[in-house]
Amino acid sequence: MMKILLVEDEPLLGNLLRERLAREGFDVTHAKNGEEGFELLKKSVPDLVLLDIILPKMSGFEFMEKVRTDSELQSAPPIVIISNLGQDGDIERGQELGAVGYFIKAKISMEDLVSKIKEYMFPAT
Protein backbone atom coordinates (compact mmCIF):
# COMPACT_ATOMS: atom_id res chain seq x y z
CA MET A 1 0.00 0.00 0.00
CA MET A 2 1.38 3.41 -0.97
CA LYS A 3 1.99 5.74 1.97
CA ILE A 4 1.16 9.45 2.09
CA LEU A 5 2.21 11.85 4.82
CA LEU A 6 -0.40 14.61 5.05
CA VAL A 7 0.78 17.74 6.87
CA GLU A 8 -2.31 19.93 7.33
CA ASP A 9 -3.40 21.91 10.40
CA GLU A 10 -7.01 22.62 9.37
CA PRO A 11 -8.96 19.78 11.05
CA LEU A 12 -11.86 19.66 8.57
CA LEU A 13 -9.70 19.63 5.45
CA GLY A 14 -7.19 17.27 7.05
CA ASN A 15 -9.90 14.76 7.92
CA LEU A 16 -11.55 15.05 4.49
CA LEU A 17 -8.25 14.48 2.70
CA ARG A 18 -7.25 11.60 4.97
CA GLU A 19 -10.59 9.82 4.55
CA ARG A 20 -10.74 10.37 0.79
CA LEU A 21 -7.19 9.20 0.18
CA ALA A 22 -7.76 6.16 2.43
CA ARG A 23 -10.83 5.26 0.32
CA GLU A 24 -8.56 5.43 -2.74
CA GLY A 25 -6.34 2.79 -1.14
CA PHE A 26 -3.57 4.95 0.33
CA ASP A 27 -2.15 4.56 3.83
CA VAL A 28 -2.36 8.13 5.17
CA THR A 29 -0.54 9.48 8.21
CA HIS A 30 -1.79 12.92 9.29
CA ALA A 31 0.44 15.46 11.02
CA LYS A 32 -1.15 18.66 12.32
CA ASN A 33 1.96 20.88 12.22
CA GLY A 34 5.27 21.09 10.41
CA GLU A 35 7.35 19.90 13.34
CA GLU A 36 5.24 16.76 13.83
CA GLY A 37 5.30 16.16 10.07
CA PHE A 38 9.09 16.34 9.94
CA GLU A 39 9.44 13.90 12.86
CA LEU A 40 7.02 11.46 11.19
CA LEU A 41 8.90 11.78 7.90
CA LYS A 42 12.17 10.87 9.60
CA LYS A 43 10.59 7.84 11.34
CA SER A 44 9.00 6.36 8.23
CA VAL A 45 9.60 7.84 4.78
CA PRO A 46 6.32 7.84 2.81
CA ASP A 47 5.88 7.59 -0.95
CA LEU A 48 4.58 11.18 -1.11
CA VAL A 49 4.15 14.20 1.19
CA LEU A 50 1.05 16.39 0.86
CA LEU A 51 2.06 19.63 2.56
CA ASP A 52 0.31 22.84 3.61
CA ILE A 53 2.47 25.98 3.83
CA ILE A 54 0.85 27.94 6.67
CA LEU A 55 1.40 25.62 9.63
CA PRO A 56 2.06 26.02 13.36
CA LYS A 57 5.55 25.33 14.77
CA MET A 58 7.24 25.02 11.35
CA SER A 59 5.95 26.36 8.03
CA GLY A 60 5.76 24.20 4.95
CA PHE A 61 8.67 26.13 3.42
CA GLU A 62 10.76 25.55 6.57
CA PHE A 63 9.77 21.87 6.43
CA MET A 64 11.03 21.63 2.84
CA GLU A 65 14.29 23.43 3.69
CA LYS A 66 14.91 20.96 6.54
CA VAL A 67 14.21 18.01 4.24
CA ARG A 68 16.70 19.35 1.68
CA THR A 69 19.46 19.84 4.24
CA ASP A 70 18.96 16.67 6.31
CA SER A 71 21.64 14.12 5.42
CA GLU A 72 19.35 11.25 6.48
CA LEU A 73 16.74 12.27 3.89
CA GLN A 74 18.82 12.18 0.72
CA SER A 75 16.12 10.22 -1.09
CA ALA A 76 13.20 12.33 0.11
CA PRO A 77 9.75 11.55 -1.31
CA PRO A 78 8.02 13.89 -3.76
CA ILE A 79 6.33 16.82 -2.03
CA VAL A 80 3.02 18.24 -3.26
CA ILE A 81 1.97 21.56 -1.78
CA ILE A 82 -1.67 22.38 -1.12
CA SER A 83 -2.07 25.89 0.25
CA ASN A 84 -4.10 29.07 0.41
CA LEU A 85 -0.96 30.98 -0.64
CA GLY A 86 -1.33 31.53 -4.36
CA GLN A 87 1.05 34.37 -5.18
CA ASP A 88 3.59 33.72 -7.93
CA GLY A 89 6.42 34.18 -5.41
CA ASP A 90 4.99 31.48 -3.14
CA ILE A 91 4.62 29.03 -6.02
CA GLU A 92 8.16 29.79 -7.25
CA ARG A 93 9.57 29.30 -3.76
CA GLY A 94 7.80 25.95 -3.46
CA GLN A 95 9.24 24.84 -6.80
CA GLU A 96 12.72 26.08 -5.87
CA LEU A 97 12.54 23.99 -2.69
CA GLY A 98 11.66 20.91 -4.73
CA ALA A 99 7.85 20.63 -4.76
CA VAL A 100 6.62 18.54 -7.69
CA GLY A 101 3.18 20.17 -7.53
CA TYR A 102 1.59 23.29 -6.03
CA PHE A 103 -2.17 23.58 -5.70
CA ILE A 104 -4.33 26.40 -4.35
CA LYS A 105 -6.96 24.97 -1.99
CA ALA A 106 -9.75 27.23 -3.25
CA LYS A 107 -9.02 26.43 -6.90
CA ILE A 108 -8.83 22.63 -6.96
CA SER A 109 -11.56 20.09 -6.36
CA MET A 110 -11.03 17.00 -4.25
CA GLU A 111 -11.45 14.87 -7.40
CA ASP A 112 -8.74 16.78 -9.28
CA LEU A 113 -6.38 16.72 -6.30
CA VAL A 114 -6.73 12.95 -5.87
CA SER A 115 -6.19 12.51 -9.61
CA LYS A 116 -3.01 14.64 -9.51
CA ILE A 117 -1.70 12.75 -6.47
CA LYS A 118 -2.17 9.47 -8.35
CA GLU A 119 -0.28 10.94 -11.33
CA TYR A 120 2.66 11.84 -9.08
CA MET A 121 2.67 8.46 -7.38
CA PHE A 122 2.11 6.37 -10.50
CA PRO A 123 3.72 8.24 -13.40
CA ALA A 124 2.83 6.94 -16.85
CA THR A 125 5.70 5.07 -18.40
Tab-separated table of C-alpha atoms in Angstrom:
chain	number	residue	atom	x	y	z
A	1	MET	CA	0.000	0.000	0.000
A	2	MET	CA	1.383	3.414	-0.972
A	3	LYS	CA	1.989	5.744	1.967
A	4	ILE	CA	1.158	9.453	2.087
A	5	LEU	CA	2.213	11.852	4.816
A	6	LEU	CA	-0.403	14.606	5.049
A	7	VAL	CA	0.783	17.743	6.866
A	8	GLU	CA	-2.309	19.934	7.335
A	9	ASP	CA	-3.401	21.910	10.397
A	10	GLU	CA	-7.009	22.623	9.373
A	11	PRO	CA	-8.958	19.781	11.052
A	12	LEU	CA	-11.858	19.656	8.574
A	13	LEU	CA	-9.697	19.629	5.454
A	14	GLY	CA	-7.189	17.266	7.046
A	15	ASN	CA	-9.901	14.757	7.921
A	16	LEU	CA	-11.546	15.050	4.492
A	17	LEU	CA	-8.254	14.480	2.698
A	18	ARG	CA	-7.247	11.604	4.966
A	19	GLU	CA	-10.589	9.822	4.552
A	20	ARG	CA	-10.745	10.373	0.788
A	21	LEU	CA	-7.190	9.196	0.180
A	22	ALA	CA	-7.761	6.159	2.426
A	23	ARG	CA	-10.828	5.255	0.320
A	24	GLU	CA	-8.560	5.434	-2.738
A	25	GLY	CA	-6.340	2.785	-1.137
A	26	PHE	CA	-3.575	4.951	0.331
A	27	ASP	CA	-2.153	4.556	3.827
A	28	VAL	CA	-2.357	8.126	5.169
A	29	THR	CA	-0.542	9.477	8.215
A	30	HIS	CA	-1.792	12.920	9.290
A	31	ALA	CA	0.439	15.461	11.023
A	32	LYS	CA	-1.148	18.656	12.316
A	33	ASN	CA	1.960	20.881	12.225
A	34	GLY	CA	5.270	21.087	10.409
A	35	GLU	CA	7.353	19.900	13.341
A	36	GLU	CA	5.239	16.763	13.828
A	37	GLY	CA	5.297	16.161	10.070
A	38	PHE	CA	9.090	16.338	9.937
A	39	GLU	CA	9.438	13.898	12.856
A	40	LEU	CA	7.018	11.457	11.191
A	41	LEU	CA	8.904	11.778	7.904
A	42	LYS	CA	12.172	10.867	9.605
A	43	LYS	CA	10.590	7.839	11.338
A	44	SER	CA	9.001	6.364	8.228
A	45	VAL	CA	9.599	7.836	4.778
A	46	PRO	CA	6.320	7.836	2.812
A	47	ASP	CA	5.883	7.590	-0.949
A	48	LEU	CA	4.581	11.182	-1.109
A	49	VAL	CA	4.153	14.197	1.188
A	50	LEU	CA	1.054	16.392	0.858
A	51	LEU	CA	2.057	19.633	2.557
A	52	ASP	CA	0.315	22.838	3.614
A	53	ILE	CA	2.472	25.979	3.833
A	54	ILE	CA	0.854	27.937	6.669
A	55	LEU	CA	1.404	25.616	9.632
A	56	PRO	CA	2.058	26.018	13.356
A	57	LYS	CA	5.545	25.331	14.773
A	58	MET	CA	7.238	25.020	11.351
A	59	SER	CA	5.947	26.365	8.026
A	60	GLY	CA	5.762	24.198	4.945
A	61	PHE	CA	8.670	26.129	3.424
A	62	GLU	CA	10.759	25.555	6.574
A	63	PHE	CA	9.774	21.867	6.429
A	64	MET	CA	11.032	21.629	2.838
A	65	GLU	CA	14.285	23.431	3.692
A	66	LYS	CA	14.911	20.960	6.537
A	67	VAL	CA	14.213	18.014	4.240
A	68	ARG	CA	16.702	19.350	1.679
A	69	THR	CA	19.460	19.843	4.239
A	70	ASP	CA	18.960	16.667	6.309
A	71	SER	CA	21.640	14.121	5.416
A	72	GLU	CA	19.347	11.250	6.481
A	73	LEU	CA	16.739	12.265	3.893
A	74	GLN	CA	18.824	12.179	0.716
A	75	SER	CA	16.119	10.218	-1.088
A	76	ALA	CA	13.201	12.326	0.112
A	77	PRO	CA	9.752	11.551	-1.309
A	78	PRO	CA	8.016	13.887	-3.761
A	79	ILE	CA	6.329	16.819	-2.031
A	80	VAL	CA	3.024	18.237	-3.264
A	81	ILE	CA	1.967	21.563	-1.780
A	82	ILE	CA	-1.668	22.385	-1.116
A	83	SER	CA	-2.066	25.887	0.253
A	84	ASN	CA	-4.099	29.068	0.405
A	85	LEU	CA	-0.961	30.980	-0.641
A	86	GLY	CA	-1.327	31.530	-4.362
A	87	GLN	CA	1.052	34.372	-5.183
A	88	ASP	CA	3.594	33.717	-7.926
A	89	GLY	CA	6.423	34.183	-5.411
A	90	ASP	CA	4.989	31.479	-3.141
A	91	ILE	CA	4.619	29.032	-6.017
A	92	GLU	CA	8.158	29.794	-7.246
A	93	ARG	CA	9.572	29.298	-3.756
A	94	GLY	CA	7.804	25.949	-3.463
A	95	GLN	CA	9.238	24.839	-6.798
A	96	GLU	CA	12.724	26.082	-5.872
A	97	LEU	CA	12.541	23.994	-2.692
A	98	GLY	CA	11.657	20.913	-4.725
A	99	ALA	CA	7.851	20.625	-4.764
A	100	VAL	CA	6.617	18.535	-7.685
A	101	GLY	CA	3.184	20.173	-7.525
A	102	TYR	CA	1.587	23.295	-6.032
A	103	PHE	CA	-2.174	23.578	-5.704
A	104	ILE	CA	-4.331	26.397	-4.351
A	105	LYS	CA	-6.960	24.972	-1.987
A	106	ALA	CA	-9.751	27.226	-3.253
A	107	LYS	CA	-9.022	26.425	-6.900
A	108	ILE	CA	-8.827	22.632	-6.959
A	109	SER	CA	-11.564	20.089	-6.363
A	110	MET	CA	-11.032	16.998	-4.245
A	111	GLU	CA	-11.447	14.871	-7.403
A	112	ASP	CA	-8.742	16.776	-9.278
A	113	LEU	CA	-6.385	16.724	-6.302
A	114	VAL	CA	-6.732	12.954	-5.874
A	115	SER	CA	-6.192	12.510	-9.613
A	116	LYS	CA	-3.015	14.637	-9.506
A	117	ILE	CA	-1.699	12.751	-6.467
A	118	LYS	CA	-2.168	9.474	-8.349
A	119	GLU	CA	-0.278	10.941	-11.326
A	120	TYR	CA	2.663	11.844	-9.077
A	121	MET	CA	2.672	8.455	-7.378
A	122	PHE	CA	2.105	6.374	-10.501
A	123	PRO	CA	3.719	8.240	-13.399
A	124	ALA	CA	2.831	6.935	-16.850
A	125	THR	CA	5.701	5.067	-18.405
